[in-house]
Short mmCIF file of C-alpha atoms and ligand atoms in Angstrom, two decimals:
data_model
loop_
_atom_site.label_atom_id
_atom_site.label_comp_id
_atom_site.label_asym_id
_atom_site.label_seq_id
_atom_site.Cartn_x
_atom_site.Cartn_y
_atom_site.Cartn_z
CA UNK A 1 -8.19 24.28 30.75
CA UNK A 2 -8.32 26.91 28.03
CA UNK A 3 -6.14 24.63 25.56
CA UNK A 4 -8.30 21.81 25.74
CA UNK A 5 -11.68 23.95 24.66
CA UNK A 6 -9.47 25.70 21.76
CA UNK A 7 -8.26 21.98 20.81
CA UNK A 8 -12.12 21.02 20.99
CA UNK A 9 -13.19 24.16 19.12
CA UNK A 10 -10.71 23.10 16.34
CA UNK A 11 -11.94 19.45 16.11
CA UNK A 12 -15.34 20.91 15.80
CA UNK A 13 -14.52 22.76 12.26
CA UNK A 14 -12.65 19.95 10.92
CA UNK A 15 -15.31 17.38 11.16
CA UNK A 16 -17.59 20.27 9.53
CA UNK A 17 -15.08 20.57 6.94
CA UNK A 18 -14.63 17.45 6.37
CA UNK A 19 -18.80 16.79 5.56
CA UNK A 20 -18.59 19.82 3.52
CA UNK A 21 -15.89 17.85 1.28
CA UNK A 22 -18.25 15.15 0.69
CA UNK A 23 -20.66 17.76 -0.81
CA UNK A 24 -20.91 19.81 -3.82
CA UNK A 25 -17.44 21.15 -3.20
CA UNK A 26 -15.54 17.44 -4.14
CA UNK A 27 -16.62 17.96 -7.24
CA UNK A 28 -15.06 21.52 -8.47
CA UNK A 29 -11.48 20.92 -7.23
CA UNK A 30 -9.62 18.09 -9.03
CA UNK A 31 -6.81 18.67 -5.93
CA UNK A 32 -9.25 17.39 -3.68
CA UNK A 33 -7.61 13.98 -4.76
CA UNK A 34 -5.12 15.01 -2.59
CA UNK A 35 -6.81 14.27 0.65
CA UNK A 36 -7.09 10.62 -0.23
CA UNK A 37 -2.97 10.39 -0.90
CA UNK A 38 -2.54 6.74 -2.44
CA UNK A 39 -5.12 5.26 -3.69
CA UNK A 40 -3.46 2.00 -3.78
CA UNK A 41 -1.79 0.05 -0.87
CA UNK A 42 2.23 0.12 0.25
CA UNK A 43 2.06 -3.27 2.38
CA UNK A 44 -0.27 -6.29 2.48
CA UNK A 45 -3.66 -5.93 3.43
CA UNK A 46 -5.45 -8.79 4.76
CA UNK A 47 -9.24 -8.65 3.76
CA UNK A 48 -10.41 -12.24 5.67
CA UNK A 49 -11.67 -15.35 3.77
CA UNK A 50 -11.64 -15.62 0.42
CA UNK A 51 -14.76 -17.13 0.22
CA UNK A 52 -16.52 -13.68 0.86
CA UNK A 53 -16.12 -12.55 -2.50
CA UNK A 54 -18.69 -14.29 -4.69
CA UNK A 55 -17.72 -16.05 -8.06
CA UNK A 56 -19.06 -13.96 -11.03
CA UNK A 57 -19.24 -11.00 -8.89
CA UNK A 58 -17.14 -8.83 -6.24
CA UNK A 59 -17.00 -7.46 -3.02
CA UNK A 60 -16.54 -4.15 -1.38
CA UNK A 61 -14.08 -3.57 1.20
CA UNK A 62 -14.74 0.29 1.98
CA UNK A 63 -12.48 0.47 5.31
CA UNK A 64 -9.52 -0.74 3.59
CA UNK A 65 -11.60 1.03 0.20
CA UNK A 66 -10.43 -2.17 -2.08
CA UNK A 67 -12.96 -3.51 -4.51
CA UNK A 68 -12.14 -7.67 -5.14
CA UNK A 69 -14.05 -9.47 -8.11
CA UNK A 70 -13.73 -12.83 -8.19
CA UNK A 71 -14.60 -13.68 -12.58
CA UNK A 72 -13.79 -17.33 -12.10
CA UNK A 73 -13.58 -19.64 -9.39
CA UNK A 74 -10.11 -19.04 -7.80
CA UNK A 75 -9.46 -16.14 -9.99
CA UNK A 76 -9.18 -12.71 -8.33
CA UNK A 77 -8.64 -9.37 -9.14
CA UNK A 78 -8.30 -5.90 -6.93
CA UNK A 79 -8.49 -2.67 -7.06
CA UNK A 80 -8.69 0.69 -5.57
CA UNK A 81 -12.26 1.36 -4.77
CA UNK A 82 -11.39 5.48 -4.65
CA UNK A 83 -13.43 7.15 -7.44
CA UNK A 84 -11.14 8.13 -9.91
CA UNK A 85 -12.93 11.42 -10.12
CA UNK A 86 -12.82 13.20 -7.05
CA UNK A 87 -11.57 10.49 -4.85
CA UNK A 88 -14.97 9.27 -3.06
CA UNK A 89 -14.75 5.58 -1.86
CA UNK A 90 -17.33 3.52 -3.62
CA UNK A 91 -20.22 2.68 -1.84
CA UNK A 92 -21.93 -0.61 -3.34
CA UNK A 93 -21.48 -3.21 -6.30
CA UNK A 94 -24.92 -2.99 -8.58
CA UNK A 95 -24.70 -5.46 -11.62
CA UNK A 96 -20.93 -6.11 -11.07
CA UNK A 97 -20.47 -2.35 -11.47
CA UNK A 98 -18.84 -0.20 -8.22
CA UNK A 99 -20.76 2.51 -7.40
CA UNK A 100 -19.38 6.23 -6.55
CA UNK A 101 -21.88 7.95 -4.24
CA UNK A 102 -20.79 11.34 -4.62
CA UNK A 103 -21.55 11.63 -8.80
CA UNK A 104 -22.44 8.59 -10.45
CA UNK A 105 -19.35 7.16 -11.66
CA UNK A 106 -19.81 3.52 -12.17
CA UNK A 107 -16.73 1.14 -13.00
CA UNK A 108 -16.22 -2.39 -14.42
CA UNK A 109 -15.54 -4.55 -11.20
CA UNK A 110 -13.62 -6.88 -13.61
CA UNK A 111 -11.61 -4.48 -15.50
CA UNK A 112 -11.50 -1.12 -13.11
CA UNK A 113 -12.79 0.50 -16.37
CA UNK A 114 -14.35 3.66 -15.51
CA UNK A 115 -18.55 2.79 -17.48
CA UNK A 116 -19.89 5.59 -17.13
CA UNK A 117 -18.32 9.57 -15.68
CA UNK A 118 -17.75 11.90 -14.57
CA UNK A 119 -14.85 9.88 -14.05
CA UNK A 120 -12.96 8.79 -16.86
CA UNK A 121 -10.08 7.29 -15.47
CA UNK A 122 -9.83 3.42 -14.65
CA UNK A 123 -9.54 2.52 -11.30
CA UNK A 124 -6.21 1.46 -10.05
CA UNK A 125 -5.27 -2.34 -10.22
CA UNK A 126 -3.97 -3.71 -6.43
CA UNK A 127 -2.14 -7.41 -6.39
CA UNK A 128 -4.16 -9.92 -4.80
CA UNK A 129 -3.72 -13.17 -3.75
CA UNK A 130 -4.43 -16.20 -1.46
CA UNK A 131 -2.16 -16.51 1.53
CA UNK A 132 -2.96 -19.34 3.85
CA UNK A 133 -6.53 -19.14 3.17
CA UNK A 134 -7.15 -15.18 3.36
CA UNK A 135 -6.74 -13.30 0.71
CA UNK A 136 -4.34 -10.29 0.66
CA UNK A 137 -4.29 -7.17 -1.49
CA UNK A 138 -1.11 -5.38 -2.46
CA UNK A 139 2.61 -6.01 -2.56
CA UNK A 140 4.13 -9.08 -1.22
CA UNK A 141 6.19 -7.25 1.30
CA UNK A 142 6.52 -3.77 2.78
CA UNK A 143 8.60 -1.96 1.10
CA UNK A 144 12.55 -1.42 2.38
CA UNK A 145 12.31 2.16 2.34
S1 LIG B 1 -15.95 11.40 -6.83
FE1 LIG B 1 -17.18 12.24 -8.43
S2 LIG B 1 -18.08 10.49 -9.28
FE2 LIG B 1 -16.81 9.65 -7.78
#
């Protein structure tokens, strides 16, 4: 009985932990990039019809926190939708530019180009592609290792 309060107890100060990272605090440690690990897929990622992303613009998948823009009919491009600065997920596409909620970073969604900081880093291009009518993000197969 006593373990599972002290297991509760310790859930408890990582989920406050974990809201204090999205505060004031992700923004003085660069190492907080850490807690995001790869920003970029190992295996395929299925993100559903392709049809989702609109031409001339892009789409935001947060869960799987890819950004897709789609510049030309049949054209698409991917990439990580982590903020290059401090490793926030992007929250929403505003003039075909992703948004980072945590400080303002804005980013090309055709190029990954970081517009305007504090990030200054572009955002990581992902594969993409059209696989029997879904479109997948990253590489082709999962890797040997
Ligand atoms: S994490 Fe700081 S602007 Fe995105």
């Amino acid at each position: 009985m006593s373990g599972q309060s002290t297991r509760r107890t310790v859930l408890k100060g990582a989920a406050l932990a974990g809201a204090a990272g999205l505060g004031v605090a992700a923004c003085s440690t660069e190492s907080k990039l850490g807690h995001a690990g790869v920003p970029t897929p190992t295996a395929p990622v299925a993100l559903g019809s392709p049809d989702e992303v609109p031409v001339g613009g892009a789409k935001l998948y947060r869960e799987q926190r890819l950004l897709v823009s789609c510049p030309a009919k049949g054209e698409y491009k991917a990439f990580s939708a982590q903020c290059t600065h401090a490793g926030c997920v992007l929250d929403k596409i505003e003039d075909n530019e992703g948004n980072c909620p945590c400080h303002g970073s804005r980013f090309d969604v055709t190029t990954g180009k970081a517009l305007k900081g504090p990030a200054t880093v572009p955002l990581p291009a992902v594969e993409v592609r059209v696989e029997d009518g879904t479109l997948v993000a990253g590489p082709k197969a999962a890797p040997s290792a």
